Structure formats: structure tokens, C-alpha cells
Tab-separated table of C-alpha atoms in Angstrom:
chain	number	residue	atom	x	y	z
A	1	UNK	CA	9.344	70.535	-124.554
A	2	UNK	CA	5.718	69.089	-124.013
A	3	UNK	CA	6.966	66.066	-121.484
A	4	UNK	CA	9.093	68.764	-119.641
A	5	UNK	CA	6.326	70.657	-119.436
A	6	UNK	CA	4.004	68.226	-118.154
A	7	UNK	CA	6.508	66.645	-115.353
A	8	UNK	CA	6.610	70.940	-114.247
A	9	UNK	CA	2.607	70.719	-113.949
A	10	UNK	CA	2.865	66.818	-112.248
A	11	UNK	CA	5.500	68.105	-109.834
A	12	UNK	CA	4.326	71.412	-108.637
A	13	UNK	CA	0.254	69.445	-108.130
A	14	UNK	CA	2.609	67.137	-106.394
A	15	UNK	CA	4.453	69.052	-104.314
A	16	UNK	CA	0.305	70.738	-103.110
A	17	UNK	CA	-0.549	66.925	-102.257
A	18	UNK	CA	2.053	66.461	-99.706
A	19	UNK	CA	1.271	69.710	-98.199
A	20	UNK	CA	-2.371	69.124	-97.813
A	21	UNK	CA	-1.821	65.509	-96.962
A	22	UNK	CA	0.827	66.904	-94.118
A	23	UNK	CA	-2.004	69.862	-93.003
A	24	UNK	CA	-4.382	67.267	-92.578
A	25	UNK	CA	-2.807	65.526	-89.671
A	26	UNK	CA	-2.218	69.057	-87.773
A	27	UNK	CA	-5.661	69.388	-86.938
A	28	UNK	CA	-5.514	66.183	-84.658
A	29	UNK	CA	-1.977	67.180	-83.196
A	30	UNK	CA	-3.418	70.614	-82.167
A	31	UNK	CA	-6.599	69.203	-80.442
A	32	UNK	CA	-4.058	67.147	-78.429
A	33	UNK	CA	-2.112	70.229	-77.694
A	34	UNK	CA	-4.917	71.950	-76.520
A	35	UNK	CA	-6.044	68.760	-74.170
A	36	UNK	CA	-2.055	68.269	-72.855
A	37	UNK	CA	-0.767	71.626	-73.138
A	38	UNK	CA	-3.612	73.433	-71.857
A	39	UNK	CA	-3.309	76.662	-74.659
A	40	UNK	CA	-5.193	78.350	-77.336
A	41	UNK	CA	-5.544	78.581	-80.530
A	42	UNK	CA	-3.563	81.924	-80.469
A	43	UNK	CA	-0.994	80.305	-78.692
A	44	UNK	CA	-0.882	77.189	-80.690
A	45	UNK	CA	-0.525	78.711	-84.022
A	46	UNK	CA	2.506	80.619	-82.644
A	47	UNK	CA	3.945	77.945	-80.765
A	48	UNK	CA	4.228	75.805	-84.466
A	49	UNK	CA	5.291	79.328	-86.463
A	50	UNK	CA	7.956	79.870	-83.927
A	51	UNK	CA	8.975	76.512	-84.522
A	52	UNK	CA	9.109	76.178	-88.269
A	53	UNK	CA	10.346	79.197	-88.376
A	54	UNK	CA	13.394	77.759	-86.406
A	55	UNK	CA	13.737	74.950	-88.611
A	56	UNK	CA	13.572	77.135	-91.707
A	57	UNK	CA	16.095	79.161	-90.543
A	58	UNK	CA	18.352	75.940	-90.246
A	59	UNK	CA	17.539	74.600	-93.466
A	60	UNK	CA	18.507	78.261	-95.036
A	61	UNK	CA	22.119	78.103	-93.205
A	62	UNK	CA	22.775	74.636	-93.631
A	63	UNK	CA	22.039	75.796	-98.290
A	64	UNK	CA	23.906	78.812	-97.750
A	65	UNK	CA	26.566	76.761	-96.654
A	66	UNK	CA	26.818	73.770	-98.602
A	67	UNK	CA	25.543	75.843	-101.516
A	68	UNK	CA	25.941	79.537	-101.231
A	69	UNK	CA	25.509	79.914	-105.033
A	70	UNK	CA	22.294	78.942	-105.389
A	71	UNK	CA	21.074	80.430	-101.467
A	72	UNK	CA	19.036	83.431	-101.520
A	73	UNK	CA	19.861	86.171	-98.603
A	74	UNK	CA	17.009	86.539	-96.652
A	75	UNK	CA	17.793	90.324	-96.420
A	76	UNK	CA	17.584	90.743	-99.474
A	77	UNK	CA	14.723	88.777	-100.106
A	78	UNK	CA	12.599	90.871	-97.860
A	79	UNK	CA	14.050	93.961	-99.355
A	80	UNK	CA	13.179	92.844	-102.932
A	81	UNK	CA	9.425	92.495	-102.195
A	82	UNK	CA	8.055	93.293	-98.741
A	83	UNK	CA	4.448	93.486	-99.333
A	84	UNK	CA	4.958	90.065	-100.098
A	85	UNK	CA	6.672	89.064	-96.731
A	86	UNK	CA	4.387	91.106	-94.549
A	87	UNK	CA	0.740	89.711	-96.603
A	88	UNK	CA	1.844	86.243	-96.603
A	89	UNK	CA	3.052	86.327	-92.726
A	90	UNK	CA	-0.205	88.063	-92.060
A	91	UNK	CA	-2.203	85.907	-94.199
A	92	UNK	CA	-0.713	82.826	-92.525
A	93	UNK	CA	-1.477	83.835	-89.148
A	94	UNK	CA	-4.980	84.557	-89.826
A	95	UNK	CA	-5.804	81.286	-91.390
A	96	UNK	CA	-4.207	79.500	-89.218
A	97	UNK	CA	-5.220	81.078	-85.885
A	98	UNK	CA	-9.263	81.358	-87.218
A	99	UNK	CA	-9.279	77.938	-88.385
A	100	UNK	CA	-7.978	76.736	-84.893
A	101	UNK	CA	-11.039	78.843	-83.256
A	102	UNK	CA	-13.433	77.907	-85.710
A	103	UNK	CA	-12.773	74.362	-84.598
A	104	UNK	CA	-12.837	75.093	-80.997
A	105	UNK	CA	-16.399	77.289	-81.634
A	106	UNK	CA	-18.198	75.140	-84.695
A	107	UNK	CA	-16.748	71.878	-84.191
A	108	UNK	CA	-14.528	70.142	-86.579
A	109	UNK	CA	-16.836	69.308	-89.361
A	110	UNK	CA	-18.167	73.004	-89.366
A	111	UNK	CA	-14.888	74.005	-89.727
A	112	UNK	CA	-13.583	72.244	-92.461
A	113	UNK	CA	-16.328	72.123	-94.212
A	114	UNK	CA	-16.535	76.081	-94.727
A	115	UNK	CA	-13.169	76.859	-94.460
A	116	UNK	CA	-11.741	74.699	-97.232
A	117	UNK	CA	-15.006	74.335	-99.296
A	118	UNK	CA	-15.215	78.311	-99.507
A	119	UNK	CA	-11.665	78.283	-99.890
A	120	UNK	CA	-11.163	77.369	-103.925
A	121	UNK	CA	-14.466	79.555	-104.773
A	122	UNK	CA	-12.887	82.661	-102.930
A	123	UNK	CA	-9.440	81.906	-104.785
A	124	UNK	CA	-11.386	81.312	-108.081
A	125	UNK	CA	-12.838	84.395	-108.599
A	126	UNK	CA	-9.642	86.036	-107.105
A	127	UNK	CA	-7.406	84.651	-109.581
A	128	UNK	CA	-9.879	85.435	-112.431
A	129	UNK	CA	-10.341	89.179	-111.105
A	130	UNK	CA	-6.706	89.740	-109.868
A	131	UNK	CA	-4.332	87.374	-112.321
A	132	UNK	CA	-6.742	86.283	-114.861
A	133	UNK	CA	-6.615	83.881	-114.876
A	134	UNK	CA	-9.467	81.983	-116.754
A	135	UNK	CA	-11.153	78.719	-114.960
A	136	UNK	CA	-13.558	78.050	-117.789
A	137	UNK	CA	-16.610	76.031	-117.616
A	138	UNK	CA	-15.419	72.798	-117.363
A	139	UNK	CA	-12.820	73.898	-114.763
A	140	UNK	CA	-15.670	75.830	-112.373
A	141	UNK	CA	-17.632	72.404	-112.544
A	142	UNK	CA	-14.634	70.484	-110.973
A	143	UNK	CA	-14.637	73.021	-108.229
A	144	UNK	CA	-18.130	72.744	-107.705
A	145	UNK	CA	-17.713	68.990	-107.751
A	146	UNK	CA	-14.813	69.756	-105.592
A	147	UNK	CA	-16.904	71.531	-102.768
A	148	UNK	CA	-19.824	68.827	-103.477
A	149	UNK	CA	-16.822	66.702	-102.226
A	150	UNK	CA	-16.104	67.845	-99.736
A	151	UNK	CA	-19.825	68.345	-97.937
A	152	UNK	CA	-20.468	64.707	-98.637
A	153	UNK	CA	-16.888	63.733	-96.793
A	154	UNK	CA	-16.882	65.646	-93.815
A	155	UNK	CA	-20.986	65.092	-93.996
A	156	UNK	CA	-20.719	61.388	-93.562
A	157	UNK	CA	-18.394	61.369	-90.577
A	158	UNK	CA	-19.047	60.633	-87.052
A	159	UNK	CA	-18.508	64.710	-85.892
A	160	UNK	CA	-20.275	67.146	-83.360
A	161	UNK	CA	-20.986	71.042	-82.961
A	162	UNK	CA	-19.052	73.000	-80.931
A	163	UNK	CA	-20.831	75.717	-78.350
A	164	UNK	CA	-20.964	78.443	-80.474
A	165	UNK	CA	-21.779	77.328	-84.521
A	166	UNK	CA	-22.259	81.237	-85.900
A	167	UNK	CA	-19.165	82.321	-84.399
A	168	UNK	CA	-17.482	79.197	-85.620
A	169	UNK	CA	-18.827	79.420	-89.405
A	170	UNK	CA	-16.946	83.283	-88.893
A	171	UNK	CA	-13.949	82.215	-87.664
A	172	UNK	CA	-13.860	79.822	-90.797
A	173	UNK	CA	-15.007	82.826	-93.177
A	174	UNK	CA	-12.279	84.337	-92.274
A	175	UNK	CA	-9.525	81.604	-92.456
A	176	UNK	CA	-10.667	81.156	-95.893
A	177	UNK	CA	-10.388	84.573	-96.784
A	178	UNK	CA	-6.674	84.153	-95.280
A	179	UNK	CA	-5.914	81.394	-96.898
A	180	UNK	CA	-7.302	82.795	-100.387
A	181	UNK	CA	-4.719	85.834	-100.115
A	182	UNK	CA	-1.889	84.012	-99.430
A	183	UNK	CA	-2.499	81.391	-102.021
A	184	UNK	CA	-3.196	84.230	-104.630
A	185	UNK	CA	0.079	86.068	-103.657
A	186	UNK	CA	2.122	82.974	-103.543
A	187	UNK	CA	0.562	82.322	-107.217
A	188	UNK	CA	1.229	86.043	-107.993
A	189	UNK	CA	4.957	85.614	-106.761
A	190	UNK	CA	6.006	82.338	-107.844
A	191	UNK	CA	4.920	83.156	-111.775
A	192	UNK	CA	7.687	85.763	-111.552
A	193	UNK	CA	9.911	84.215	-109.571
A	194	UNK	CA	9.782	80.545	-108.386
A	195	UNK	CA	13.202	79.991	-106.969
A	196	UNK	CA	13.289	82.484	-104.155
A	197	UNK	CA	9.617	80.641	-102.891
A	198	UNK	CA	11.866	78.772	-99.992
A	199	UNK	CA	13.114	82.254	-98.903
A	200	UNK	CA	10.023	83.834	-99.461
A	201	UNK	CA	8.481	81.313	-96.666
A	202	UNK	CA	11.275	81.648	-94.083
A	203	UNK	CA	10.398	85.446	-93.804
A	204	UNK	CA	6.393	84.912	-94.272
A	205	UNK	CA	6.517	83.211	-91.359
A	206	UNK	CA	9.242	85.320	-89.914
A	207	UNK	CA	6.497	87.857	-90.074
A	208	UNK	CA	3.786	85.389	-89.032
A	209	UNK	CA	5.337	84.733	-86.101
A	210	UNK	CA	5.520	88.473	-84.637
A	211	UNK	CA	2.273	88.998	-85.625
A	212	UNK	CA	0.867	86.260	-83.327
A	213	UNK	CA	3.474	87.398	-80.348
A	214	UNK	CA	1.309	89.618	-78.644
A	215	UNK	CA	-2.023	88.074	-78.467
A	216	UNK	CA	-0.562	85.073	-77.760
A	217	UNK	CA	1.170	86.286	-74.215
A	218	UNK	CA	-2.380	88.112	-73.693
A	219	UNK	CA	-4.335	84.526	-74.211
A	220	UNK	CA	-1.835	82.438	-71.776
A	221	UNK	CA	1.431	81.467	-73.926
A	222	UNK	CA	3.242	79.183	-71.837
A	223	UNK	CA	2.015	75.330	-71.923
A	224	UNK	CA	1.391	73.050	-69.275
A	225	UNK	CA	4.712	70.641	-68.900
A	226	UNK	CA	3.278	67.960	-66.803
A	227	UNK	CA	4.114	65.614	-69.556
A	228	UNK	CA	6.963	68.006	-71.217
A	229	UNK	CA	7.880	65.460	-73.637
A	230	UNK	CA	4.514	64.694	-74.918
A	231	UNK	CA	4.113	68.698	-75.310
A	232	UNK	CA	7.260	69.333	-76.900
A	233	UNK	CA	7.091	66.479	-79.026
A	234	UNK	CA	3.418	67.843	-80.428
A	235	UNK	CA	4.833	71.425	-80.622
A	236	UNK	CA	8.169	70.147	-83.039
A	237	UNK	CA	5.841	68.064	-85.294
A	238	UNK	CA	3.683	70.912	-85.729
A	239	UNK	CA	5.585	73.023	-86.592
A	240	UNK	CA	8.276	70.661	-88.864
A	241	UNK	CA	5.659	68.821	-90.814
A	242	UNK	CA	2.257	70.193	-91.407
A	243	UNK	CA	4.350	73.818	-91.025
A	244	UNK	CA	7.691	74.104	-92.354
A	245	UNK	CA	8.116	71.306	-94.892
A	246	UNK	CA	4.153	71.430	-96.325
A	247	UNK	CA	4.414	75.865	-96.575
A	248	UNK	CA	7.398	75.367	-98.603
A	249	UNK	CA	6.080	72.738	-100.754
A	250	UNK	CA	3.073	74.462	-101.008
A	251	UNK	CA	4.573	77.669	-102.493
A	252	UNK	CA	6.881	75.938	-104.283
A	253	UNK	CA	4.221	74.236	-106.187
A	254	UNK	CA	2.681	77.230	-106.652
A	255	UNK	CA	4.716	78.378	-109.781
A	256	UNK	CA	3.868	75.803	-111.541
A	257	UNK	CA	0.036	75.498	-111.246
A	258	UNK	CA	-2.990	77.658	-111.184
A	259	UNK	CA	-3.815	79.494	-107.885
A	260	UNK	CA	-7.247	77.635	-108.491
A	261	UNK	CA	-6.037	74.446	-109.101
A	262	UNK	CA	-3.890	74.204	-106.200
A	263	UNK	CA	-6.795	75.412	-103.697
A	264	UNK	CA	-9.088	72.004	-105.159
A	265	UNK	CA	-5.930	70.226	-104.830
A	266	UNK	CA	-5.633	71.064	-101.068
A	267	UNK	CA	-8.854	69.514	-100.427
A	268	UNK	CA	-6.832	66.538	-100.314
A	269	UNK	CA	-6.238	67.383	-96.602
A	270	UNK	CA	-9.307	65.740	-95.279
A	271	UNK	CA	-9.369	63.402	-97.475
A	272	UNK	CA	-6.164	62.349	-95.915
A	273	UNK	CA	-7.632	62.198	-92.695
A	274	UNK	CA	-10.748	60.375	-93.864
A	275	UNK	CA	-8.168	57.316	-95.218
A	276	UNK	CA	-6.289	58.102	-91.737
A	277	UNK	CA	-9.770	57.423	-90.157
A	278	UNK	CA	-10.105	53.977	-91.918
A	279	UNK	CA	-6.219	52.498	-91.616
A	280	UNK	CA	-5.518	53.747	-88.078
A	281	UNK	CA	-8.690	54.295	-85.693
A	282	UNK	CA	-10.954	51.411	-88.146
A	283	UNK	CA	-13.611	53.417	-88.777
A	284	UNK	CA	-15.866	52.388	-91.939
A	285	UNK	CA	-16.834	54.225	-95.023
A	286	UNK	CA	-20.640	54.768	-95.742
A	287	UNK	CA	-21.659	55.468	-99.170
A	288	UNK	CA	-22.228	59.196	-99.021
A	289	UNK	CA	-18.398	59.087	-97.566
A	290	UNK	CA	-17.441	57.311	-100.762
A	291	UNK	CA	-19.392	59.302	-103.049
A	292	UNK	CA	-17.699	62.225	-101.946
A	293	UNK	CA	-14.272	60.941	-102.058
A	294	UNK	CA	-15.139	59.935	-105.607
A	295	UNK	CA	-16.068	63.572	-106.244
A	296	UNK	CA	-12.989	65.354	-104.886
A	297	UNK	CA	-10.882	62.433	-106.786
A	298	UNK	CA	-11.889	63.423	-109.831
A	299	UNK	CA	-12.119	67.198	-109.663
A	300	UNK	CA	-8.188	66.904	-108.242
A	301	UNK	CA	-7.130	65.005	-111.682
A	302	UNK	CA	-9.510	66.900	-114.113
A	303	UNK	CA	-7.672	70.199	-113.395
A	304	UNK	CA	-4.376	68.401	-112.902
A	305	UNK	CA	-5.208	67.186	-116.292
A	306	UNK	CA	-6.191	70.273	-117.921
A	307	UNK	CA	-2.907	72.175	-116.368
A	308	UNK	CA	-0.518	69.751	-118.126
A	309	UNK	CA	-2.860	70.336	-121.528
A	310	UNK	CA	-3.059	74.014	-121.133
A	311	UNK	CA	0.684	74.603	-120.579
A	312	UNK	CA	1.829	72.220	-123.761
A	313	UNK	CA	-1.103	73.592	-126.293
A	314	UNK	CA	0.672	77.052	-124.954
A	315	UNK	CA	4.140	75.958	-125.626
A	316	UNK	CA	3.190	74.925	-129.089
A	317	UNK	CA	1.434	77.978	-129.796
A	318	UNK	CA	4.180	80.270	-132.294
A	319	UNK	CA	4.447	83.572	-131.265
A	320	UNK	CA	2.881	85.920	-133.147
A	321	UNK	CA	5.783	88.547	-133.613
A	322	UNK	CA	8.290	85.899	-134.950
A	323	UNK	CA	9.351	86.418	-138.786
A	324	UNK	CA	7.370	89.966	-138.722
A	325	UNK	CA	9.993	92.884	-140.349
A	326	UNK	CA	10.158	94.718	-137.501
A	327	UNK	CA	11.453	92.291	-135.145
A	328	UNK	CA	14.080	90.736	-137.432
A	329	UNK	CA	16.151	93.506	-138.058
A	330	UNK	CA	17.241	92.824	-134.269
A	331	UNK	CA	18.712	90.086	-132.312
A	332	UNK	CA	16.660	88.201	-129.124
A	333	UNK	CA	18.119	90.208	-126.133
A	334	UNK	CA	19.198	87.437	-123.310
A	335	UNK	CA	17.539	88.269	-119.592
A	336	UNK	CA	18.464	87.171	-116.206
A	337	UNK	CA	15.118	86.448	-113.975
């Protein structure tokens, strides 16, 4: 039971690692957009939901047939629990499209630096107000070492402010507050029902993607084709990798680890592009870059750690009504999730 446990907790931090590792290359792939295609943020952000949305959709058919048993309808998925479908589509399109502006107003740097660093705080006191769940002391100190992280990482790299700093640092205010809801929902969700998380992303972004419609055609929706292939090639990586395969591992991983845990595990997304950085463009790491790497290193396997302890101390733990009169007078009833 314990090592079953444990490879739950080791997948599902996992499965948060390649989705921040895969988020962390989108920010480069939509500043080229914006250089080549000659669009928005607005229009970016729907350009890649439209798009993993479309590969979502294919992925879902192609289960449904090869395994219809185990393939959730999407109808009924929505039906089941819309406030679900309609937050997280609306939570993903305000993240997304703010963070893209906050970059364009604050500069890079800015951005990330508030937006993810305010990210696990926000999510930490919403999972202790709205699922209680408990981050204890030792657990807000890795956060705060997190976030200490963080600063130092994006601090110590080569990076410049954009025209308009205060209206950046609120653009990235509000992507974290995005980003904190649909985390907390997805958390919320996947404790009561982890297998319908794929579903639950197709119409998400389903919803994301209609959302984003309108304001895109008012900013200017169409890209420049002069190099088409270039463009389209951005727009189907965007949307397959740091979109469609890293939301569904994201959620997925959800169930099995704390809403707070999986926000300081995200913060592996620019450390990914730090390492990026170093192996592809040969930039060199100082020592505050280092130190801060360290920092977000260990705060990443301290809670990964503590989740895998947590959930086998709570699988040994008897339950507290067993062998009591009252209960043993009448057999366990059998229910289907």
C-alpha cells in the first residue's frame, strides 16, 4: 500500500514537471509569433486554444474509438459539472492572455517574476481557506524558499523593462489570480474524480476558446503569412505542447498532489528555460543564478517529499469507526466513483 502510494504522489509531481517544463518554452514561441505573425496577445492565446483544442478533440475520438469503455462523453462531462468547464475555460484564458500582456507591458522578467512567484502564495492560502488543506510550517518555508527562488533566477538574468512596468506588474496580478483558480478547481475536481481530468480539459478549453473569440477579432486575429510555414509551425507547437499535452498533464497530476505543491512545482518552468539558456543560446550562470536554482530545487523535493510521507502515514492511520458496535452489525456497502 505505502510504495503504491508513493509512485501515485511521484507520478502526479511528475506529470506537473513536464507541464511546467513544456510552459516554459511557450513564452519564447509566442514572442516569435508576435515578431513573424504580427498579433497580440489576445490573439495569440486563442490562436494556441483553438489549436489544442483541435488536437484534444482528436485525441478524445481516436480513445473513444479504440477504447470506448474507458472514454468519457464530453456531453456528459459538461453536463455533470459545468461550473467546472466554464471557471477553468475562463480561468485559462485569463492567465494566459494577462501573462502574454504582462510580458509585452513589464518585460519578461517582471512578468515571471510576479506572476509565478505570487502564484503558489495566492494558491496557498486558497487551498487552506477553500479545501483545507493544511501547508504547515515547514511546508510555507519551502514556498517562501520557492519564491526566494525564483527572484534570484529571473534576478540574475540578462532581461529588460517593457514601456509600461505598473500596467505590466497588473497584468501579472491578474494571471496569477487566474492561474490560482484554475489550479484550486482542478485540485477541487480531481480529489473527487481524477479520471474524467482529460475530458474535463477538452471542454475547459472548449470554453477558453469562445471566451477569447471576440476580443481577439476586435485586436486583429488574422496573422501575417509572409512566412506561412514559420507561422503555422509556431501556432501548432503552441498549442500541442506547452497547451494540449502540458494542461492535461497538469490536471491530471492534480489528483494526486496538493493544489500547493503543484503551484511550487510549476516554478520549474523557468527554471527550464534558465538550463535552456545555458545548453542552447551559451549563456553562463552567475552565482545569484545558482543560488536560486538551488532554492527552487529544494523547495520542489521537500514538498514532493512530504506528499509521499503524508499520504502513507494517512494510509496507515486505522480508522476510527472500525470494530466499534455500531458499525459491525452491518456489512461495508461497495460504491462506484
Amino acid at each position: 500500500m505505502q510504495s503504491s502510494s508513493a509512485l501515485a504522489v511521484r507520478q502526479g509531481v511528475l506529470y506537473v514537471a513536464i507541464a511546467a517544463t513544456a510552459w516554459g518554452t511557450g513564452g519564447a514561441v509566442a514572442a516569435e509569433l508576435y515578431d513573424v505573425g504580427g498579433i497580440g496577445p489576445i490573439s495569440v492565446s486563442f490562436w494556441r486554444f483553438l489549436t489544442g483544442l483541435g488536437l484534444l478533440l482528436t485525441a478524445h475520438l481516436v480513445r473513444r474509438t479504440r477504447r470506448p469503455e474507458t472514454a468519457l462523453s464530453l456531453r456528459a462531462t459538461y453536463a455533470a459539472d459545468p461550473r467546472r468547464a466554464l471557471v477553468t475555460g475562463f480561468g485559462l484564458a485569463v492567465y494566459q492572455t494577462a501573462y502574454f500582456a504582462s510580458v509585452q507591458e513589464a518585460g519578461l522578467t517582471v512578468a515571471t517574476v510576479v506572476t509565478l512567484g505570487s502564484g503558489p502564495v495566492l494558491v496557498a492560502v486558497g487551498a487552506r481557506l477553500t479545501l483545507g488543506e493544511r501547508t504547515g510550517a515547514a511546508g510555507t518555508a519551502a514556498v517562501v524558499s520557492g519564491v526566494i527562488g525564483l527572484v534570484l533566477l529571473m534576478g540574475g538574468a540578462d532581461g529588460s523593462t517593457g514601456p509600461a512596468p505598473f500596467l505590466g506588474i497588473g497584468y501579472a496580478l491578474l494571471s496569477a489570480a487566474g492561474y490560482a483558480g484554475v489550479t484550486l478547481l482542478g485540485r477541487f475536481s480531481g480529489r473527487k474524480n481524477a479520471g474524467g481530468a482529460f475530458e474535463a480539459t477538452v471542454t475547459g478549453f472548449a470554453v477558453g476558446t469562445v471566451c477569447l473569440l471576440p476580443m481577439a477579432l476586435l485586436e486583429g486575429i488574422l496573422p501575417d503569412m509572409e512566412r506561412a510555414a514559420w507561422t503555422l509551425g509556431l501556432i501548432l507547437y503552441l498549442g500541442a505542447v506547452p497547451t494540449a499535452l502540458a494542461y492535461t498533464l497538469f490536471f491530471v497530476g492534480l489528483g494526486a498532489v496538493r493544489a500547493t505543491t503543484a503551484s511550487v512545482v510549476a516554478l520549474v518552468e523557468p527554471l527550464t528555460a534558465a538550463v535552456i539558456g545555458v545548453l542552447v543560446l551559451g549563456e553562463r550562470l552567475n552565482g545569484v543564478v545558482l543560488t536560486g536554482t538551488a532554492l527552487l530545487l529544494f523547495a520542489v523535493l521537500f514538498l514532493t517529499a512530504g506528499e509521499g510521507a503524508g499520504r502513507a502515514a494517512a494510509r496507515r492511520t486505522p480508522d476510527p469507526s472500525a470494530g466499534h458496535g455500531r458499525n459491525t452489525s452491518h456489512p461495508a456497502t461497495q460504491t462506484k466513483d
